[in-house]
Amino acid sequence: MAEEVKLFGIWGSPFSRKVEIALKMKGVEYEYIEEELGNMSPLLLKYNPIHKKVPVLVHNGKPIAESVIIIEYIDETWKHNPILPQDPYERAVARFWAKFIDEKCLPALWNSTWSKGKDREAAIEEASQHLNTLENELKDKKFFGGEEIGLVDIVASFVGFWFGALQEVSGLELLTEEKVPKLCKWSYEFVNHSVIKENLPSRDKLVAYLSARFADASK
Ligand SMILES: N[C@@H](CCC(=O)N[C@@H](CS)C(=O)NCC(=O)O)C(=O)O
């Protein structure tokens, strides 16, 4: 049976880009459907009625939501070029860091840009602690996954790419050579990796979009 793979995403969404990276790493052909923030299509709402968010992957008519769950599904369905480690313990460790990044780092990094007053100060403090934690976890590895990009690297693309754009817009200086040199090097290697580079949004377009949002939020 011919595979039918559809991805509902938004160009600037780190979550849908992560799924695109996983599909590209596997060489899976897919149809991409662009959604609009604040105006999701009836089809997207039908496929993800609980969260009403992108990304949604639809494989042979069956929808799957939540980016990390989708990436694990992709890894289990197309087994070549593994994204998660094969060893059960290593898999558990990768899932631990992916969860830490999604649940702890992302909110702190996001709030360090967008929150106001005391909340923002607290978020900046928390974000810098989490960046240090990631710096220590990288040790002397090229990628979190070792020599190759794995689940943790993909989930951390918000740190490696989106947060750089947010820093440029907000003037924050948390992810710098001085403060977290290993993480900066990782970020450089990551965004310049051939598969990643082709599946990230244009930095100029993202910075323009975020600048407009930042100017609005600062009014
Ligand atoms: N936990 C979700 C987060 C997905 C997410 O936050 N998607 C955003 C775009 S970046 C969205 O669709 N937001 C729509 C909304 O909040 O109405 C995942 O990992 O897939």
JSON list of C-alpha atoms and ligand atoms in Angstrom, two decimals:
[
{"chain": "A", "resi": 1, "resn": "MET", "atom": "CA", "xyz": [0.00, 0.00, 0.00]},
{"chain": "A", "resi": 2, "resn": "ALA", "atom": "CA", "xyz": [1.33, 3.45, -0.85]},
{"chain": "A", "resi": 3, "resn": "GLU", "atom": "CA", "xyz": [2.06, 5.45, 2.28]},
{"chain": "A", "resi": 4, "resn": "GLU", "atom": "CA", "xyz": [0.06, 8.63, 2.78]},
{"chain": "A", "resi": 5, "resn": "VAL", "atom": "CA", "xyz": [1.82, 11.03, 5.11]},
{"chain": "A", "resi": 6, "resn": "LYS", "atom": "CA", "xyz": [0.51, 14.52, 5.80]},
{"chain": "A", "resi": 7, "resn": "LEU", "atom": "CA", "xyz": [1.88, 17.10, 8.20]},
{"chain": "A", "resi": 8, "resn": "PHE", "atom": "CA", "xyz": [-0.16, 20.04, 9.45]},
{"chain": "A", "resi": 9, "resn": "GLY", "atom": "CA", "xyz": [2.24, 22.75, 10.64]},
{"chain": "A", "resi": 10, "resn": "ILE", "atom": "CA", "xyz": [3.03, 26.46, 10.87]},
{"chain": "A", "resi": 11, "resn": "TRP", "atom": "CA", "xyz": [6.18, 27.80, 9.22]},
{"chain": "A", "resi": 12, "resn": "GLY", "atom": "CA", "xyz": [7.58, 29.48, 12.35]},
{"chain": "A", "resi": 13, "resn": "SER", "atom": "CA", "xyz": [6.57, 26.78, 14.83]},
{"chain": "A", "resi": 14, "resn": "PRO", "atom": "CA", "xyz": [9.51, 25.00, 16.44]},
{"chain": "A", "resi": 15, "resn": "PHE", "atom": "CA", "xyz": [7.20, 22.07, 17.18]},
{"chain": "A", "resi": 16, "resn": "SER", "atom": "CA", "xyz": [6.16, 21.42, 13.59]},
{"chain": "A", "resi": 17, "resn": "ARG", "atom": "CA", "xyz": [9.72, 22.05, 12.34]},
{"chain": "A", "resi": 18, "resn": "LYS", "atom": "CA", "xyz": [10.95, 19.33, 14.70]},
{"chain": "A", "resi": 19, "resn": "VAL", "atom": "CA", "xyz": [8.61, 16.85, 13.08]},
{"chain": "A", "resi": 20, "resn": "GLU", "atom": "CA", "xyz": [9.78, 17.95, 9.62]},
{"chain": "A", "resi": 21, "resn": "ILE", "atom": "CA", "xyz": [13.39, 17.35, 10.70]},
{"chain": "A", "resi": 22, "resn": "ALA", "atom": "CA", "xyz": [12.48, 13.81, 11.84]},
{"chain": "A", "resi": 23, "resn": "LEU", "atom": "CA", "xyz": [10.67, 13.08, 8.55]},
{"chain": "A", "resi": 24, "resn": "LYS", "atom": "CA", "xyz": [13.60, 14.42, 6.53]},
{"chain": "A", "resi": 25, "resn": "MET", "atom": "CA", "xyz": [16.13, 12.40, 8.58]},
{"chain": "A", "resi": 26, "resn": "LYS", "atom": "CA", "xyz": [14.15, 9.31, 7.60]},
{"chain": "A", "resi": 27, "resn": "GLY", "atom": "CA", "xyz": [13.68, 10.40, 4.00]},
{"chain": "A", "resi": 28, "resn": "VAL", "atom": "CA", "xyz": [9.89, 10.05, 4.31]},
{"chain": "A", "resi": 29, "resn": "GLU", "atom": "CA", "xyz": [7.90, 11.84, 1.60]},
{"chain": "A", "resi": 30, "resn": "TYR", "atom": "CA", "xyz": [5.02, 13.90, 2.99]},
{"chain": "A", "resi": 31, "resn": "GLU", "atom": "CA", "xyz": [2.49, 16.51, 2.07]},
{"chain": "A", "resi": 32, "resn": "TYR", "atom": "CA", "xyz": [2.79, 19.70, 4.14]},
{"chain": "A", "resi": 33, "resn": "ILE", "atom": "CA", "xyz": [-0.31, 21.71, 5.00]},
{"chain": "A", "resi": 34, "resn": "GLU", "atom": "CA", "xyz": [0.27, 25.22, 6.40]},
{"chain": "A", "resi": 35, "resn": "GLU", "atom": "CA", "xyz": [-2.07, 26.29, 9.21]},
{"chain": "A", "resi": 36, "resn": "GLU", "atom": "CA", "xyz": [-2.59, 29.76, 10.64]},
{"chain": "A", "resi": 37, "resn": "LEU", "atom": "CA", "xyz": [-2.12, 30.74, 14.29]},
{"chain": "A", "resi": 38, "resn": "GLY", "atom": "CA", "xyz": [-5.50, 31.79, 15.72]},
{"chain": "A", "resi": 39, "resn": "ASN", "atom": "CA", "xyz": [-7.36, 30.45, 12.69]},
{"chain": "A", "resi": 40, "resn": "MET", "atom": "CA", "xyz": [-6.81, 26.69, 12.53]},
{"chain": "A", "resi": 41, "resn": "SER", "atom": "CA", "xyz": [-8.59, 24.82, 9.73]},
{"chain": "A", "resi": 42, "resn": "PRO", "atom": "CA", "xyz": [-11.63, 22.61, 10.48]},
{"chain": "A", "resi": 43, "resn": "LEU", "atom": "CA", "xyz": [-9.50, 19.62, 9.44]},
{"chain": "A", "resi": 44, "resn": "LEU", "atom": "CA", "xyz": [-6.79, 20.45, 12.01]},
{"chain": "A", "resi": 45, "resn": "LEU", "atom": "CA", "xyz": [-9.46, 20.88, 14.71]},
{"chain": "A", "resi": 46, "resn": "LYS", "atom": "CA", "xyz": [-10.95, 17.53, 13.73]},
{"chain": "A", "resi": 47, "resn": "TYR", "atom": "CA", "xyz": [-7.55, 15.81, 13.95]},
{"chain": "A", "resi": 48, "resn": "ASN", "atom": "CA", "xyz": [-6.44, 17.50, 17.21]},
{"chain": "A", "resi": 49, "resn": "PRO", "atom": "CA", "xyz": [-9.68, 18.41, 19.03]},
{"chain": "A", "resi": 50, "resn": "ILE", "atom": "CA", "xyz": [-8.09, 18.26, 22.48]},
{"chain": "A", "resi": 51, "resn": "HIS", "atom": "CA", "xyz": [-5.18, 20.68, 22.07]},
{"chain": "A", "resi": 52, "resn": "LYS", "atom": "CA", "xyz": [-6.16, 22.37, 18.77]},
{"chain": "A", "resi": 53, "resn": "LYS", "atom": "CA", "xyz": [-2.45, 22.82, 17.97]},
{"chain": "A", "resi": 54, "resn": "VAL", "atom": "CA", "xyz": [0.05, 22.02, 15.28]},
{"chain": "A", "resi": 55, "resn": "PRO", "atom": "CA", "xyz": [1.84, 19.78, 14.54]},
{"chain": "A", "resi": 56, "resn": "VAL", "atom": "CA", "xyz": [-0.45, 16.91, 13.58]},
{"chain": "A", "resi": 57, "resn": "LEU", "atom": "CA", "xyz": [0.88, 14.03, 11.51]},
{"chain": "A", "resi": 58, "resn": "VAL", "atom": "CA", "xyz": [-1.68, 12.03, 9.58]},
{"chain": "A", "resi": 59, "resn": "HIS", "atom": "CA", "xyz": [-0.37, 8.62, 8.50]},
{"chain": "A", "resi": 60, "resn": "ASN", "atom": "CA", "xyz": [-2.69, 6.65, 6.21]},
{"chain": "A", "resi": 61, "resn": "GLY", "atom": "CA", "xyz": [-5.67, 8.61, 7.59]},
{"chain": "A", "resi": 62, "resn": "LYS", "atom": "CA", "xyz": [-4.72, 8.21, 11.28]},
{"chain": "A", "resi": 63, "resn": "PRO", "atom": "CA", "xyz": [-3.86, 11.43, 13.17]},
{"chain": "A", "resi": 64, "resn": "ILE", "atom": "CA", "xyz": [-1.12, 11.76, 15.79]},
{"chain": "A", "resi": 65, "resn": "ALA", "atom": "CA", "xyz": [-0.59, 14.93, 17.85]},
{"chain": "A", "resi": 66, "resn": "GLU", "atom": "CA", "xyz": [2.17, 16.26, 20.16]},
{"chain": "A", "resi": 67, "resn": "SER", "atom": "CA", "xyz": [5.59, 16.69, 18.58]},
{"chain": "A", "resi": 68, "resn": "VAL", "atom": "CA", "xyz": [7.66, 14.31, 20.72]},
{"chain": "A", "resi": 69, "resn": "ILE", "atom": "CA", "xyz": [5.02, 11.57, 20.43]},
{"chain": "A", "resi": 70, "resn": "ILE", "atom": "CA", "xyz": [5.01, 12.11, 16.66]},
{"chain": "A", "resi": 71, "resn": "ILE", "atom": "CA", "xyz": [8.81, 11.91, 16.48]},
{"chain": "A", "resi": 72, "resn": "GLU", "atom": "CA", "xyz": [8.79, 8.64, 18.44]},
{"chain": "A", "resi": 73, "resn": "TYR", "atom": "CA", "xyz": [6.07, 7.31, 16.14]},
{"chain": "A", "resi": 74, "resn": "ILE", "atom": "CA", "xyz": [8.14, 8.23, 13.09]},
{"chain": "A", "resi": 75, "resn": "ASP", "atom": "CA", "xyz": [11.18, 6.51, 14.60]},
{"chain": "A", "resi": 76, "resn": "GLU", "atom": "CA", "xyz": [9.22, 3.32, 15.29]},
{"chain": "A", "resi": 77, "resn": "THR", "atom": "CA", "xyz": [7.51, 3.28, 11.90]},
{"chain": "A", "resi": 78, "resn": "TRP", "atom": "CA", "xyz": [10.54, 3.97, 9.68]},
{"chain": "A", "resi": 79, "resn": "LYS", "atom": "CA", "xyz": [13.34, 2.21, 11.51]},
{"chain": "A", "resi": 80, "resn": "HIS", "atom": "CA", "xyz": [16.38, 3.23, 9.44]},
{"chain": "A", "resi": 81, "resn": "ASN", "atom": "CA", "xyz": [18.52, 6.19, 10.62]},
{"chain": "A", "resi": 82, "resn": "PRO", "atom": "CA", "xyz": [17.38, 5.79, 14.26]},
{"chain": "A", "resi": 83, "resn": "ILE", "atom": "CA", "xyz": [16.51, 8.94, 16.19]},
{"chain": "A", "resi": 84, "resn": "LEU", "atom": "CA", "xyz": [16.26, 7.35, 19.64]},
{"chain": "A", "resi": 85, "resn": "PRO", "atom": "CA", "xyz": [19.05, 5.16, 21.02]},
{"chain": "A", "resi": 86, "resn": "GLN", "atom": "CA", "xyz": [18.50, 1.38, 20.77]},
{"chain": "A", "resi": 87, "resn": "ASP", "atom": "CA", "xyz": [19.57, 0.60, 24.33]},
{"chain": "A", "resi": 88, "resn": "PRO", "atom": "CA", "xyz": [16.60, 0.86, 26.79]},
{"chain": "A", "resi": 89, "resn": "TYR", "atom": "CA", "xyz": [18.58, 2.83, 29.37]},
{"chain": "A", "resi": 90, "resn": "GLU", "atom": "CA", "xyz": [19.93, 5.24, 26.78]},
{"chain": "A", "resi": 91, "resn": "ARG", "atom": "CA", "xyz": [16.40, 5.66, 25.41]},
{"chain": "A", "resi": 92, "resn": "ALA", "atom": "CA", "xyz": [15.11, 6.50, 28.88]},
{"chain": "A", "resi": 93, "resn": "VAL", "atom": "CA", "xyz": [17.90, 9.07, 29.33]},
{"chain": "A", "resi": 94, "resn": "ALA", "atom": "CA", "xyz": [17.12, 10.68, 25.95]},
{"chain": "A", "resi": 95, "resn": "ARG", "atom": "CA", "xyz": [13.42, 10.86, 26.88]},
{"chain": "A", "resi": 96, "resn": "PHE", "atom": "CA", "xyz": [14.35, 12.43, 30.23]},
{"chain": "A", "resi": 97, "resn": "TRP", "atom": "CA", "xyz": [16.30, 15.25, 28.56]},
{"chain": "A", "resi": 98, "resn": "ALA", "atom": "CA", "xyz": [13.66, 15.77, 25.89]},
{"chain": "A", "resi": 99, "resn": "LYS", "atom": "CA", "xyz": [11.05, 16.18, 28.64]},
{"chain": "A", "resi": 100, "resn": "PHE", "atom": "CA", "xyz": [13.32, 18.52, 30.63]},
{"chain": "A", "resi": 101, "resn": "ILE", "atom": "CA", "xyz": [13.83, 20.71, 27.56]},
{"chain": "A", "resi": 102, "resn": "ASP", "atom": "CA", "xyz": [10.14, 20.83, 26.63]},
{"chain": "A", "resi": 103, "resn": "GLU", "atom": "CA", "xyz": [8.74, 21.25, 30.12]},
{"chain": "A", "resi": 104, "resn": "LYS", "atom": "CA", "xyz": [11.41, 23.33, 31.87]},
{"chain": "A", "resi": 105, "resn": "CYS", "atom": "CA", "xyz": [13.74, 25.08, 29.40]},
{"chain": "A", "resi": 106, "resn": "LEU", "atom": "CA", "xyz": [11.21, 26.18, 26.79]},
{"chain": "A", "resi": 107, "resn": "PRO", "atom": "CA", "xyz": [8.81, 27.94, 29.19]},
{"chain": "A", "resi": 108, "resn": "ALA", "atom": "CA", "xyz": [11.71, 29.68, 30.98]},
{"chain": "A", "resi": 109, "resn": "LEU", "atom": "CA", "xyz": [13.36, 30.79, 27.73]},
{"chain": "A", "resi": 110, "resn": "TRP", "atom": "CA", "xyz": [10.03, 31.95, 26.33]},
{"chain": "A", "resi": 111, "resn": "ASN", "atom": "CA", "xyz": [9.07, 33.86, 29.51]},
{"chain": "A", "resi": 112, "resn": "SER", "atom": "CA", "xyz": [12.54, 35.42, 29.75]},
{"chain": "A", "resi": 113, "resn": "THR", "atom": "CA", "xyz": [11.60, 37.25, 26.56]},
{"chain": "A", "resi": 114, "resn": "TRP", "atom": "CA", "xyz": [7.89, 37.91, 26.92]},
{"chain": "A", "resi": 115, "resn": "SER", "atom": "CA", "xyz": [7.13, 38.21, 30.65]},
{"chain": "A", "resi": 116, "resn": "LYS", "atom": "CA", "xyz": [7.17, 41.54, 32.44]},
{"chain": "A", "resi": 117, "resn": "GLY", "atom": "CA", "xyz": [8.73, 42.88, 35.65]},
{"chain": "A", "resi": 118, "resn": "LYS", "atom": "CA", "xyz": [9.48, 40.41, 38.45]},
{"chain": "A", "resi": 119, "resn": "ASP", "atom": "CA", "xyz": [8.15, 37.45, 36.45]},
{"chain": "A", "resi": 120, "resn": "ARG", "atom": "CA", "xyz": [10.64, 38.24, 33.72]},
{"chain": "A", "resi": 121, "resn": "GLU", "atom": "CA", "xyz": [13.54, 38.52, 36.17]},
{"chain": "A", "resi": 122, "resn": "ALA", "atom": "CA", "xyz": [12.64, 35.12, 37.64]},
{"chain": "A", "resi": 123, "resn": "ALA", "atom": "CA", "xyz": [12.36, 33.60, 34.16]},
{"chain": "A", "resi": 124, "resn": "ILE", "atom": "CA", "xyz": [15.77, 34.98, 33.17]},
{"chain": "A", "resi": 125, "resn": "GLU", "atom": "CA", "xyz": [17.33, 33.47, 36.29]},
{"chain": "A", "resi": 126, "resn": "GLU", "atom": "CA", "xyz": [15.64, 30.13, 35.65]},
{"chain": "A", "resi": 127, "resn": "ALA", "atom": "CA", "xyz": [16.54, 30.16, 31.95]},
{"chain": "A", "resi": 128, "resn": "SER", "atom": "CA", "xyz": [20.21, 30.75, 32.68]},
{"chain": "A", "resi": 129, "resn": "GLN", "atom": "CA", "xyz": [20.26, 27.87, 35.18]},
{"chain": "A", "resi": 130, "resn": "HIS", "atom": "CA", "xyz": [18.68, 25.54, 32.61]},
{"chain": "A", "resi": 131, "resn": "LEU", "atom": "CA", "xyz": [21.17, 26.61, 29.93]},
{"chain": "A", "resi": 132, "resn": "ASN", "atom": "CA", "xyz": [23.99, 25.76, 32.36]},
{"chain": "A", "resi": 133, "resn": "THR", "atom": "CA", "xyz": [22.41, 22.36, 32.97]},
{"chain": "A", "resi": 134, "resn": "LEU", "atom": "CA", "xyz": [22.35, 21.70, 29.22]},
{"chain": "A", "resi": 135, "resn": "GLU", "atom": "CA", "xyz": [25.95, 22.93, 28.94]},
{"chain": "A", "resi": 136, "resn": "ASN", "atom": "CA", "xyz": [27.00, 20.34, 31.55]},
{"chain": "A", "resi": 137, "resn": "GLU", "atom": "CA", "xyz": [25.00, 17.57, 29.90]},
{"chain": "A", "resi": 138, "resn": "LEU", "atom": "CA", "xyz": [26.67, 18.18, 26.53]},
{"chain": "A", "resi": 139, "resn": "LYS", "atom": "CA", "xyz": [30.07, 17.38, 28.07]},
{"chain": "A", "resi": 140, "resn": "ASP", "atom": "CA", "xyz": [32.44, 16.98, 25.14]},
{"chain": "A", "resi": 141, "resn": "LYS", "atom": "CA", "xyz": [29.90, 15.48, 22.76]},
{"chain": "A", "resi": 142, "resn": "LYS", "atom": "CA", "xyz": [29.31, 17.04, 19.35]},
{"chain": "A", "resi": 143, "resn": "PHE", "atom": "CA", "xyz": [25.56, 16.53, 19.69]},
{"chain": "A", "resi": 144, "resn": "PHE", "atom": "CA", "xyz": [23.41, 15.53, 22.65]},
{"chain": "A", "resi": 145, "resn": "GLY", "atom": "CA", "xyz": [22.96, 12.27, 20.72]},
{"chain": "A", "resi": 146, "resn": "GLY", "atom": "CA", "xyz": [26.76, 11.78, 20.40]},
{"chain": "A", "resi": 147, "resn": "GLU", "atom": "CA", "xyz": [28.29, 11.94, 16.93]},
{"chain": "A", "resi": 148, "resn": "GLU", "atom": "CA", "xyz": [24.84, 12.02, 15.32]},
{"chain": "A", "resi": 149, "resn": "ILE", "atom": "CA", "xyz": [21.76, 14.14, 15.85]},
{"chain": "A", "resi": 150, "resn": "GLY", "atom": "CA", "xyz": [19.16, 12.38, 18.02]},
{"chain": "A", "resi": 151, "resn": "LEU", "atom": "CA", "xyz": [15.89, 13.04, 19.85]},
{"chain": "A", "resi": 152, "resn": "VAL", "atom": "CA", "xyz": [17.38, 15.49, 22.36]},
{"chain": "A", "resi": 153, "resn": "ASP", "atom": "CA", "xyz": [19.02, 17.60, 19.63]},
{"chain": "A", "resi": 154, "resn": "ILE", "atom": "CA", "xyz": [15.78, 17.77, 17.68]},
{"chain": "A", "resi": 155, "resn": "VAL", "atom": "CA", "xyz": [13.75, 18.75, 20.74]},
{"chain": "A", "resi": 156, "resn": "ALA", "atom": "CA", "xyz": [16.45, 21.31, 21.64]},
{"chain": "A", "resi": 157, "resn": "SER", "atom": "CA", "xyz": [16.14, 23.06, 18.27]},
{"chain": "A", "resi": 158, "resn": "PHE", "atom": "CA", "xyz": [14.19, 25.79, 20.08]},
{"chain": "A", "resi": 159, "resn": "VAL", "atom": "CA", "xyz": [17.33, 26.46, 22.15]},
{"chain": "A", "resi": 160, "resn": "GLY", "atom": "CA", "xyz": [19.69, 26.18, 19.17]},
{"chain": "A", "resi": 161, "resn": "PHE", "atom": "CA", "xyz": [17.77, 28.30, 16.68]},
{"chain": "A", "resi": 162, "resn": "TRP", "atom": "CA", "xyz": [14.62, 30.03, 17.94]},
{"chain": "A", "resi": 163, "resn": "PHE", "atom": "CA", "xyz": [16.13, 31.37, 21.13]},
{"chain": "A", "resi": 164, "resn": "GLY", "atom": "CA", "xyz": [19.00, 32.98, 19.16]},
{"chain": "A", "resi": 165, "resn": "ALA", "atom": "CA", "xyz": [16.40, 34.91, 17.16]},
{"chain": "A", "resi": 166, "resn": "LEU", "atom": "CA", "xyz": [14.54, 35.83, 20.37]},
{"chain": "A", "resi": 167, "resn": "GLN", "atom": "CA", "xyz": [17.79, 37.11, 21.92]},
{"chain": "A", "resi": 168, "resn": "GLU", "atom": "CA", "xyz": [18.44, 39.24, 18.87]},
{"chain": "A", "resi": 169, "resn": "VAL", "atom": "CA", "xyz": [14.99, 40.77, 19.14]},
{"chain": "A", "resi": 170, "resn": "SER", "atom": "CA", "xyz": [14.90, 41.26, 22.91]},
{"chain": "A", "resi": 171, "resn": "GLY", "atom": "CA", "xyz": [18.56, 42.13, 23.55]},
{"chain": "A", "resi": 172, "resn": "LEU", "atom": "CA", "xyz": [18.88, 39.31, 26.12]},
{"chain": "A", "resi": 173, "resn": "GLU", "atom": "CA", "xyz": [22.33, 37.73, 26.43]},
{"chain": "A", "resi": 174, "resn": "LEU", "atom": "CA", "xyz": [21.94, 34.31, 27.99]},
{"chain": "A", "resi": 175, "resn": "LEU", "atom": "CA", "xyz": [23.12, 31.97, 25.25]},
{"chain": "A", "resi": 176, "resn": "THR", "atom": "CA", "xyz": [26.58, 33.43, 24.64]},
{"chain": "A", "resi": 177, "resn": "GLU", "atom": "CA", "xyz": [30.09, 32.09, 24.03]},
{"chain": "A", "resi": 178, "resn": "GLU", "atom": "CA", "xyz": [31.13, 33.51, 27.38]},
{"chain": "A", "resi": 179, "resn": "LYS", "atom": "CA", "xyz": [28.37, 31.98, 29.45]},
{"chain": "A", "resi": 180, "resn": "VAL", "atom": "CA", "xyz": [27.75, 28.60, 27.75]},
{"chain": "A", "resi": 181, "resn": "PRO", "atom": "CA", "xyz": [30.53, 27.94, 25.19]},
{"chain": "A", "resi": 182, "resn": "LYS", "atom": "CA", "xyz": [29.71, 24.26, 24.59]},
{"chain": "A", "resi": 183, "resn": "LEU", "atom": "CA", "xyz": [26.05, 25.00, 24.03]},
{"chain": "A", "resi": 184, "resn": "CYS", "atom": "CA", "xyz": [26.97, 27.78, 21.58]},
{"chain": "A", "resi": 185, "resn": "LYS", "atom": "CA", "xyz": [29.24, 25.40, 19.66]},
{"chain": "A", "resi": 186, "resn": "TRP", "atom": "CA", "xyz": [26.49, 22.77, 19.64]},
{"chain": "A", "resi": 187, "resn": "SER", "atom": "CA", "xyz": [24.02, 25.38, 18.39]},
{"chain": "A", "resi": 188, "resn": "TYR", "atom": "CA", "xyz": [26.38, 26.28, 15.53]},
{"chain": "A", "resi": 189, "resn": "GLU", "atom": "CA", "xyz": [26.96, 22.64, 14.56]},
{"chain": "A", "resi": 190, "resn": "PHE", "atom": "CA", "xyz": [23.24, 21.95, 14.82]},
{"chain": "A", "resi": 191, "resn": "VAL", "atom": "CA", "xyz": [21.95, 24.77, 12.64]},
{"chain": "A", "resi": 192, "resn": "ASN", "atom": "CA", "xyz": [24.65, 24.10, 10.06]},
{"chain": "A", "resi": 193, "resn": "HIS", "atom": "CA", "xyz": [23.93, 20.36, 9.81]},
{"chain": "A", "resi": 194, "resn": "SER", "atom": "CA", "xyz": [22.68, 19.72, 6.26]},
{"chain": "A", "resi": 195, "resn": "VAL", "atom": "CA", "xyz": [19.29, 18.22, 7.22]},
{"chain": "A", "resi": 196, "resn": "ILE", "atom": "CA", "xyz": [18.63, 20.81, 9.92]},
{"chain": "A", "resi": 197, "resn": "LYS", "atom": "CA", "xyz": [19.66, 23.80, 7.83]},
{"chain": "A", "resi": 198, "resn": "GLU", "atom": "CA", "xyz": [17.17, 22.93, 5.11]},
{"chain": "A", "resi": 199, "resn": "ASN", "atom": "CA", "xyz": [14.31, 22.51, 7.54]},
{"chain": "A", "resi": 200, "resn": "LEU", "atom": "CA", "xyz": [14.53, 25.63, 9.65]},
{"chain": "A", "resi": 201, "resn": "PRO", "atom": "CA", "xyz": [12.56, 28.76, 8.79]},
{"chain": "A", "resi": 202, "resn": "SER", "atom": "CA", "xyz": [14.43, 31.70, 7.27]},
{"chain": "A", "resi": 203, "resn": "ARG", "atom": "CA", "xyz": [16.14, 33.51, 10.15]},
{"chain": "A", "resi": 204, "resn": "ASP", "atom": "CA", "xyz": [15.39, 36.92, 8.63]},
{"chain": "A", "resi": 205, "resn": "LYS", "atom": "CA", "xyz": [11.70, 36.09, 8.29]},
{"chain": "A", "resi": 206, "resn": "LEU", "atom": "CA", "xyz": [11.57, 34.77, 11.87]},
{"chain": "A", "resi": 207, "resn": "VAL", "atom": "CA", "xyz": [13.40, 37.82, 13.28]},
{"chain": "A", "resi": 208, "resn": "ALA", "atom": "CA", "xyz": [11.04, 40.15, 11.37]},
{"chain": "A", "resi": 209, "resn": "TYR", "atom": "CA", "xyz": [8.00, 38.28, 12.71]},
{"chain": "A", "resi": 210, "resn": "LEU", "atom": "CA", "xyz": [9.32, 38.24, 16.30]},
{"chain": "A", "resi": 211, "resn": "SER", "atom": "CA", "xyz": [10.40, 41.90, 16.15]},
{"chain": "A", "resi": 212, "resn": "ALA", "atom": "CA", "xyz": [6.89, 42.96, 15.20]},
{"chain": "A", "resi": 213, "resn": "ARG", "atom": "CA", "xyz": [5.47, 40.84, 18.06]},
{"chain": "A", "resi": 214, "resn": "PHE", "atom": "CA", "xyz": [8.04, 42.22, 20.47]},
{"chain": "A", "resi": 215, "resn": "ALA", "atom": "CA", "xyz": [7.28, 45.82, 19.48]},
{"chain": "A", "resi": 216, "resn": "ASP", "atom": "CA", "xyz": [3.54, 45.12, 20.02]},
{"chain": "A", "resi": 217, "resn": "ALA", "atom": "CA", "xyz": [4.15, 43.49, 23.40]},
{"chain": "A", "resi": 218, "resn": "SER", "atom": "CA", "xyz": [6.33, 46.41, 24.56]},
{"chain": "A", "resi": 219, "resn": "LYS", "atom": "CA", "xyz": [3.62, 49.02, 23.90]},
{"chain": "B", "resi": 1, "resn": "LIG", "atom": "N1", "xyz": [3.15, 20.33, 23.17]},
{"chain": "B", "resi": 1, "resn": "LIG", "atom": "C1", "xyz": [2.86, 20.66, 21.79]},
{"chain": "B", "resi": 1, "resn": "LIG", "atom": "C2", "xyz": [3.01, 22.12, 21.57]},
{"chain": "B", "resi": 1, "resn": "LIG", "atom": "C3", "xyz": [2.57, 22.55, 20.18]},
{"chain": "B", "resi": 1, "resn": "LIG", "atom": "C4", "xyz": [2.32, 24.06, 20.09]},
{"chain": "B", "resi": 1, "resn": "LIG", "atom": "O1", "xyz": [2.40, 24.78, 21.10]},
{"chain": "B", "resi": 1, "resn": "LIG", "atom": "N2", "xyz": [1.93, 24.52, 18.90]},
{"chain": "B", "resi": 1, "resn": "LIG", "atom": "C5", "xyz": [1.60, 25.92, 18.72]},
{"chain": "B", "resi": 1, "resn": "LIG", "atom": "C6", "xyz": [2.38, 26.53, 17.56]},
{"chain": "B", "resi": 1, "resn": "LIG", "atom": "S1", "xyz": [4.06, 26.76, 18.00]},
{"chain": "B", "resi": 1, "resn": "LIG", "atom": "C7", "xyz": [0.12, 26.02, 18.34]},
{"chain": "B", "resi": 1, "resn": "LIG", "atom": "O2", "xyz": [-0.36, 25.29, 17.51]},
{"chain": "B", "resi": 1, "resn": "LIG", "atom": "N3", "xyz": [-0.60, 26.96, 18.97]},
{"chain": "B", "resi": 1, "resn": "LIG", "atom": "C8", "xyz": [-1.94, 27.21, 18.63]},
{"chain": "B", "resi": 1, "resn": "LIG", "atom": "C9", "xyz": [-2.72, 27.79, 19.76]},
{"chain": "B", "resi": 1, "resn": "LIG", "atom": "O3", "xyz": [-2.18, 27.84, 20.88]},
{"chain": "B", "resi": 1, "resn": "LIG", "atom": "O4", "xyz": [-3.86, 28.18, 19.50]},
{"chain": "B", "resi": 1, "resn": "LIG", "atom": "C10", "xyz": [3.78, 19.83, 20.89]},
{"chain": "B", "resi": 1, "resn": "LIG", "atom": "O5", "xyz": [4.87, 19.42, 21.34]},
{"chain": "B", "resi": 1, "resn": "LIG", "atom": "O6", "xyz": [3.38, 19.53, 19.75]}
]
